[in-house]
């Protein structure tokens, strides 16, 4: 890629930095910083806001506005449990934000297969590449998640932090980012690896990384929406209680193909019997 083309990526990240930092902080606090650290600071502020806004709105809706509709009263997590999840997530957030910052740096330097505009390749190739990107991410997260369980030291020192939430009344949308920092980064790494394998629209990549905060909130709310083939909260709640099933991220496909799928509908049937 030529320098003029790479400048489009730099201009885009600078635009995002100006939107977030320019509206929330005095210029004297962030403008002197090198571009890399401006990007990290923007990711940190945006990620934190997204975590709190999505988490609070989600909890307010399912635990208060729709109390006893989606989640039984005795299954609502305590404020203490949710505050602990927030504490764990906030300790990890500065480290989480290093990953998108690094990925943007690599894109800006032309080290990946990212393209700047959909018009550069057309809508059909964009959709095809996006589907391939999502398949690579699904494959990568499944195996990363599974190995965090299967490799005992990784589970003991990293993933066990997240699995202290192992009952319905200990899970909440705030648990979605309550990981050991390295655990959270490892599970997001497939998003970055895919950039080196698949031509990817830069803005779409950034959007998908930040949508992870909303997606992880969704799959920890214990509400079984039963939308096939989505790996929703019903499946993920089973994962938190059995530890050996439903490692997938967006869909059930990897678990179905590799024999680790357990369906929440079947589980309900067993309870009735």
mmCIF file of N, CA and C in Angstrom, residues 167-237:
data_model
loop_
_atom_site.group_PDB
_atom_site.id
_atom_site.type_symbol
_atom_site.label_atom_id
_atom_site.label_comp_id
_atom_site.label_asym_id
_atom_site.label_seq_id
_atom_site.Cartn_x
_atom_site.Cartn_y
_atom_site.Cartn_z
ATOM 1 N N UNK A 167 -23.377 -19.761 38.643
ATOM 2 C CA UNK A 167 -24.803 -20.028 38.842
ATOM 3 C C UNK A 167 -25.589 -18.867 38.253
ATOM 4 N N UNK A 168 -26.858 -19.121 37.942
ATOM 5 C CA UNK A 168 -27.662 -18.083 37.305
ATOM 6 C C UNK A 168 -27.736 -16.817 38.150
ATOM 7 N N UNK A 169 -27.791 -16.971 39.469
ATOM 8 C CA UNK A 169 -27.916 -15.773 40.305
ATOM 9 C C UNK A 169 -26.584 -15.089 40.587
ATOM 10 N N UNK A 170 -25.520 -15.544 39.923
ATOM 11 C CA UNK A 170 -24.241 -14.836 40.008
ATOM 12 C C UNK A 170 -23.836 -14.252 38.661
ATOM 13 N N UNK A 171 -24.609 -14.539 37.616
ATOM 14 C CA UNK A 171 -24.306 -14.016 36.279
ATOM 15 C C UNK A 171 -25.139 -12.768 36.006
ATOM 16 N N UNK A 172 -24.535 -11.796 35.353
ATOM 17 C CA UNK A 172 -25.254 -10.585 34.954
ATOM 18 C C UNK A 172 -24.567 -10.019 33.720
ATOM 19 N N UNK A 173 -25.186 -9.044 33.048
ATOM 20 C CA UNK A 173 -24.511 -8.414 31.902
ATOM 21 C C UNK A 173 -23.136 -7.849 32.247
ATOM 22 N N UNK A 174 -22.918 -7.468 33.501
ATOM 23 C CA UNK A 174 -21.619 -6.921 33.895
ATOM 24 C C UNK A 174 -20.532 -7.995 33.937
ATOM 25 N N UNK A 175 -20.922 -9.269 33.965
ATOM 26 C CA UNK A 175 -19.934 -10.351 33.962
ATOM 27 C C UNK A 175 -19.282 -10.512 32.595
ATOM 28 N N UNK A 176 -19.854 -9.876 31.575
ATOM 29 C CA UNK A 176 -19.372 -10.066 30.214
ATOM 30 C C UNK A 176 -17.917 -9.713 29.996
ATOM 31 N N UNK A 177 -17.390 -8.754 30.759
ATOM 32 C CA UNK A 177 -15.980 -8.366 30.618
ATOM 33 C C UNK A 177 -15.191 -8.621 31.890
ATOM 34 N N UNK A 178 -15.767 -9.407 32.806
ATOM 35 C CA UNK A 178 -15.095 -9.673 34.083
ATOM 36 C C UNK A 178 -14.134 -10.854 33.931
ATOM 37 N N UNK A 179 -12.991 -10.577 33.317
ATOM 38 C CA UNK A 179 -11.958 -11.579 33.049
ATOM 39 C C UNK A 179 -10.627 -11.128 33.626
ATOM 40 N N UNK A 180 -9.742 -12.078 33.802
ATOM 41 C CA UNK A 180 -8.324 -11.736 33.947
ATOM 42 C C UNK A 180 -7.916 -11.008 32.673
ATOM 43 N N UNK A 181 -7.126 -9.924 32.747
ATOM 44 C CA UNK A 181 -6.800 -9.153 31.542
ATOM 45 C C UNK A 181 -6.254 -9.985 30.384
ATOM 46 N N UNK A 182 -5.329 -10.900 30.684
ATOM 47 C CA UNK A 182 -4.731 -11.704 29.620
ATOM 48 C C UNK A 182 -5.750 -12.648 29.005
ATOM 49 N N UNK A 183 -6.665 -13.163 29.813
ATOM 50 C CA UNK A 183 -7.735 -14.023 29.322
ATOM 51 C C UNK A 183 -8.600 -13.262 28.316
ATOM 52 N N UNK A 184 -9.033 -12.069 28.697
ATOM 53 C CA UNK A 184 -9.862 -11.270 27.799
ATOM 54 C C UNK A 184 -9.154 -10.942 26.493
ATOM 55 N N UNK A 185 -7.872 -10.638 26.578
ATOM 56 C CA UNK A 185 -7.099 -10.322 25.376
ATOM 57 C C UNK A 185 -6.966 -11.556 24.485
ATOM 58 N N UNK A 186 -6.648 -12.704 25.084
ATOM 59 C CA UNK A 186 -6.480 -13.929 24.299
ATOM 60 C C UNK A 186 -7.763 -14.277 23.537
ATOM 61 N N UNK A 187 -8.912 -14.083 24.167
ATOM 62 C CA UNK A 187 -10.155 -14.437 23.501
ATOM 63 C C UNK A 187 -10.538 -13.438 22.404
ATOM 64 N N UNK A 188 -9.946 -12.247 22.427
ATOM 65 C CA UNK A 188 -10.201 -11.265 21.372
ATOM 66 C C UNK A 188 -9.145 -11.302 20.271
ATOM 67 N N UNK A 189 -8.024 -11.985 20.521
ATOM 68 C CA UNK A 189 -6.920 -12.036 19.545
ATOM 69 C C UNK A 189 -7.346 -12.541 18.169
ATOM 70 N N UNK A 190 -8.280 -13.525 18.054
ATOM 71 C CA UNK A 190 -8.689 -13.950 16.710
ATOM 72 C C UNK A 190 -9.203 -12.816 15.826
ATOM 73 N N UNK A 191 -9.785 -11.772 16.418
ATOM 74 C CA UNK A 191 -10.202 -10.611 15.632
ATOM 75 C C UNK A 191 -9.003 -9.963 14.937
ATOM 76 N N UNK A 192 -7.861 -9.961 15.602
ATOM 77 C CA UNK A 192 -6.659 -9.335 15.048
ATOM 78 C C UNK A 192 -5.955 -10.275 14.081
ATOM 79 N N UNK A 193 -5.875 -11.548 14.438
ATOM 80 C CA UNK A 193 -5.247 -12.528 13.545
ATOM 81 C C UNK A 193 -5.953 -12.534 12.190
ATOM 82 N N UNK A 194 -7.284 -12.408 12.218
ATOM 83 C CA UNK A 194 -8.057 -12.429 10.970
ATOM 84 C C UNK A 194 -7.647 -11.306 10.024
ATOM 85 N N UNK A 195 -7.152 -10.199 10.566
ATOM 86 C CA UNK A 195 -6.744 -9.068 9.721
ATOM 87 C C UNK A 195 -5.587 -9.432 8.800
ATOM 88 N N UNK A 196 -4.783 -10.402 9.208
ATOM 89 C CA UNK A 196 -3.637 -10.822 8.403
ATOM 90 C C UNK A 196 -4.016 -11.902 7.387
ATOM 91 N N UNK A 197 -5.218 -12.453 7.526
ATOM 92 C CA UNK A 197 -5.654 -13.552 6.675
ATOM 93 C C UNK A 197 -6.721 -13.142 5.665
ATOM 94 N N UNK A 198 -7.573 -12.206 6.061
ATOM 95 C CA UNK A 198 -8.756 -11.871 5.260
ATOM 96 C C UNK A 198 -8.787 -10.368 4.984
ATOM 97 N N UNK A 199 -8.986 -9.958 3.731
ATOM 98 C CA UNK A 199 -9.191 -8.526 3.469
ATOM 99 C C UNK A 199 -10.387 -8.025 4.282
ATOM 100 N N UNK A 200 -10.163 -7.022 5.118
ATOM 101 C CA UNK A 200 -11.171 -6.596 6.085
ATOM 102 C C UNK A 200 -11.359 -5.090 6.036
ATOM 103 N N UNK A 201 -12.609 -4.673 6.053
ATOM 104 C CA UNK A 201 -12.917 -3.246 6.105
ATOM 105 C C UNK A 201 -12.549 -2.710 7.486
ATOM 106 N N UNK A 202 -11.702 -1.695 7.519
ATOM 107 C CA UNK A 202 -11.144 -1.206 8.783
ATOM 108 C C UNK A 202 -12.228 -0.756 9.763
ATOM 109 N N UNK A 203 -13.178 0.039 9.297
ATOM 110 C CA UNK A 203 -14.238 0.536 10.179
ATOM 111 C C UNK A 203 -15.071 -0.619 10.733
ATOM 112 N N UNK A 204 -15.336 -1.617 9.910
ATOM 113 C CA UNK A 204 -16.102 -2.781 10.359
ATOM 114 C C UNK A 204 -15.347 -3.528 11.452
ATOM 115 N N UNK A 205 -14.036 -3.674 11.292
ATOM 116 C CA UNK A 205 -13.210 -4.337 12.314
ATOM 117 C C UNK A 205 -13.309 -3.609 13.653
ATOM 118 N N UNK A 206 -13.172 -2.291 13.636
ATOM 119 C CA UNK A 206 -13.254 -1.520 14.878
ATOM 120 C C UNK A 206 -14.638 -1.668 15.501
ATOM 121 N N UNK A 207 -15.664 -1.575 14.658
ATOM 122 C CA UNK A 207 -17.032 -1.706 15.148
ATOM 123 C C UNK A 207 -17.281 -3.060 15.795
ATOM 124 N N UNK A 208 -16.784 -4.131 15.169
ATOM 125 C CA UNK A 208 -16.993 -5.477 15.720
ATOM 126 C C UNK A 208 -16.267 -5.666 17.052
ATOM 127 N N UNK A 209 -15.070 -5.080 17.171
ATOM 128 C CA UNK A 209 -14.350 -5.188 18.436
ATOM 129 C C UNK A 209 -15.132 -4.538 19.575
ATOM 130 N N UNK A 210 -15.711 -3.365 19.302
ATOM 131 C CA UNK A 210 -16.440 -2.678 20.365
ATOM 132 C C UNK A 210 -17.820 -3.287 20.594
ATOM 133 N N UNK A 211 -18.391 -3.894 19.578
ATOM 134 C CA UNK A 211 -19.664 -4.590 19.777
ATOM 135 C C UNK A 211 -19.508 -5.827 20.663
ATOM 136 N N UNK A 212 -18.254 -6.283 20.817
ATOM 137 C CA UNK A 212 -18.006 -7.396 21.726
ATOM 138 C C UNK A 212 -18.515 -7.083 23.131
ATOM 139 N N UNK A 213 -18.393 -5.818 23.544
ATOM 140 C CA UNK A 213 -18.853 -5.440 24.883
ATOM 141 C C UNK A 213 -20.351 -5.669 25.024
ATOM 142 N N UNK A 214 -21.105 -5.345 23.966
ATOM 143 C CA UNK A 214 -22.556 -5.540 24.000
ATOM 144 C C UNK A 214 -22.896 -7.022 23.886
ATOM 145 N N UNK A 215 -22.176 -7.729 23.012
ATOM 146 C CA UNK A 215 -22.446 -9.150 22.821
ATOM 147 C C UNK A 215 -22.178 -9.942 24.100
ATOM 148 N N UNK A 216 -21.059 -9.647 24.758
ATOM 149 C CA UNK A 216 -20.738 -10.393 25.972
ATOM 150 C C UNK A 216 -21.717 -10.062 27.097
ATOM 151 N N UNK A 217 -22.223 -8.829 27.126
ATOM 152 C CA UNK A 217 -23.284 -8.503 28.092
ATOM 153 C C UNK A 217 -24.514 -9.356 27.817
ATOM 154 N N UNK A 218 -24.846 -9.497 26.541
ATOM 155 C CA UNK A 218 -26.031 -10.261 26.142
ATOM 156 C C UNK A 218 -25.932 -11.725 26.559
ATOM 157 N N UNK A 219 -24.794 -12.362 26.337
ATOM 158 C CA UNK A 219 -24.710 -13.801 26.595
ATOM 159 C C UNK A 219 -24.524 -14.136 28.072
ATOM 160 N N UNK A 220 -24.449 -13.101 28.919
ATOM 161 C CA UNK A 220 -24.348 -13.349 30.355
ATOM 162 C C UNK A 220 -25.613 -12.925 31.105
ATOM 163 N N UNK A 221 -26.709 -12.673 30.383
ATOM 164 C CA UNK A 221 -27.924 -12.233 31.077
ATOM 165 C C UNK A 221 -28.848 -13.398 31.439
ATOM 166 N N UNK A 222 -28.467 -14.632 31.043
ATOM 167 C CA UNK A 222 -29.198 -15.865 31.402
ATOM 168 C C UNK A 222 -30.571 -15.979 30.736
ATOM 169 N N UNK A 223 -30.864 -15.161 29.749
ATOM 170 C CA UNK A 223 -32.161 -15.211 29.072
ATOM 171 C C UNK A 223 -32.008 -16.027 27.791
ATOM 172 N N UNK A 224 -32.744 -17.107 27.678
ATOM 173 C CA UNK A 224 -32.636 -17.974 26.503
ATOM 174 C C UNK A 224 -33.572 -17.488 25.403
ATOM 175 N N UNK A 225 -33.011 -16.739 24.448
ATOM 176 C CA UNK A 225 -33.824 -16.217 23.347
ATOM 177 C C UNK A 225 -34.140 -17.297 22.315
ATOM 178 N N UNK A 226 -33.306 -18.352 22.263
ATOM 179 C CA UNK A 226 -33.537 -19.495 21.375
ATOM 180 C C UNK A 226 -33.673 -19.067 19.913
ATOM 181 N N UNK A 227 -32.686 -18.333 19.435
ATOM 182 C CA UNK A 227 -32.645 -17.910 18.028
ATOM 183 C C UNK A 227 -31.571 -18.736 17.330
ATOM 184 N N UNK A 228 -31.985 -19.774 16.628
ATOM 185 C CA UNK A 228 -31.026 -20.671 15.962
ATOM 186 C C UNK A 228 -30.366 -19.945 14.796
ATOM 187 N N UNK A 229 -29.045 -20.088 14.570
ATOM 188 C CA UNK A 229 -28.051 -20.869 15.317
ATOM 189 C C UNK A 229 -27.204 -20.010 16.252
ATOM 190 N N UNK A 230 -27.796 -18.982 16.840
ATOM 191 C CA UNK A 230 -27.038 -18.050 17.676
ATOM 192 C C UNK A 230 -26.658 -18.702 19.004
ATOM 193 N N UNK A 231 -25.413 -18.492 19.420
ATOM 194 C CA UNK A 231 -24.943 -18.963 20.723
ATOM 195 C C UNK A 231 -25.349 -17.932 21.776
ATOM 196 N N UNK A 232 -26.624 -17.983 22.149
ATOM 197 C CA UNK A 232 -27.169 -16.989 23.062
ATOM 198 C C UNK A 232 -26.895 -17.306 24.518
ATOM 199 N N UNK A 233 -27.567 -16.526 25.385
ATOM 200 C CA UNK A 233 -27.307 -16.634 26.823
ATOM 201 C C UNK A 233 -27.725 -17.986 27.396
ATOM 202 N N UNK A 234 -28.764 -18.606 26.819
ATOM 203 C CA UNK A 234 -29.169 -19.924 27.311
ATOM 204 C C UNK A 234 -28.043 -20.930 27.189
ATOM 205 N N UNK A 235 -27.367 -20.917 26.050
ATOM 206 C CA UNK A 235 -26.226 -21.814 25.840
ATOM 207 C C UNK A 235 -25.066 -21.443 26.764
ATOM 208 N N UNK A 236 -24.808 -20.137 26.875
ATOM 209 C CA UNK A 236 -23.629 -19.723 27.640
ATOM 210 C C UNK A 236 -23.826 -19.932 29.143
ATOM 211 N N UNK A 237 -25.066 -19.854 29.607
ATOM 212 C CA UNK A 237 -25.325 -20.151 31.014
ATOM 213 C C UNK A 237 -24.968 -21.604 31.314
#
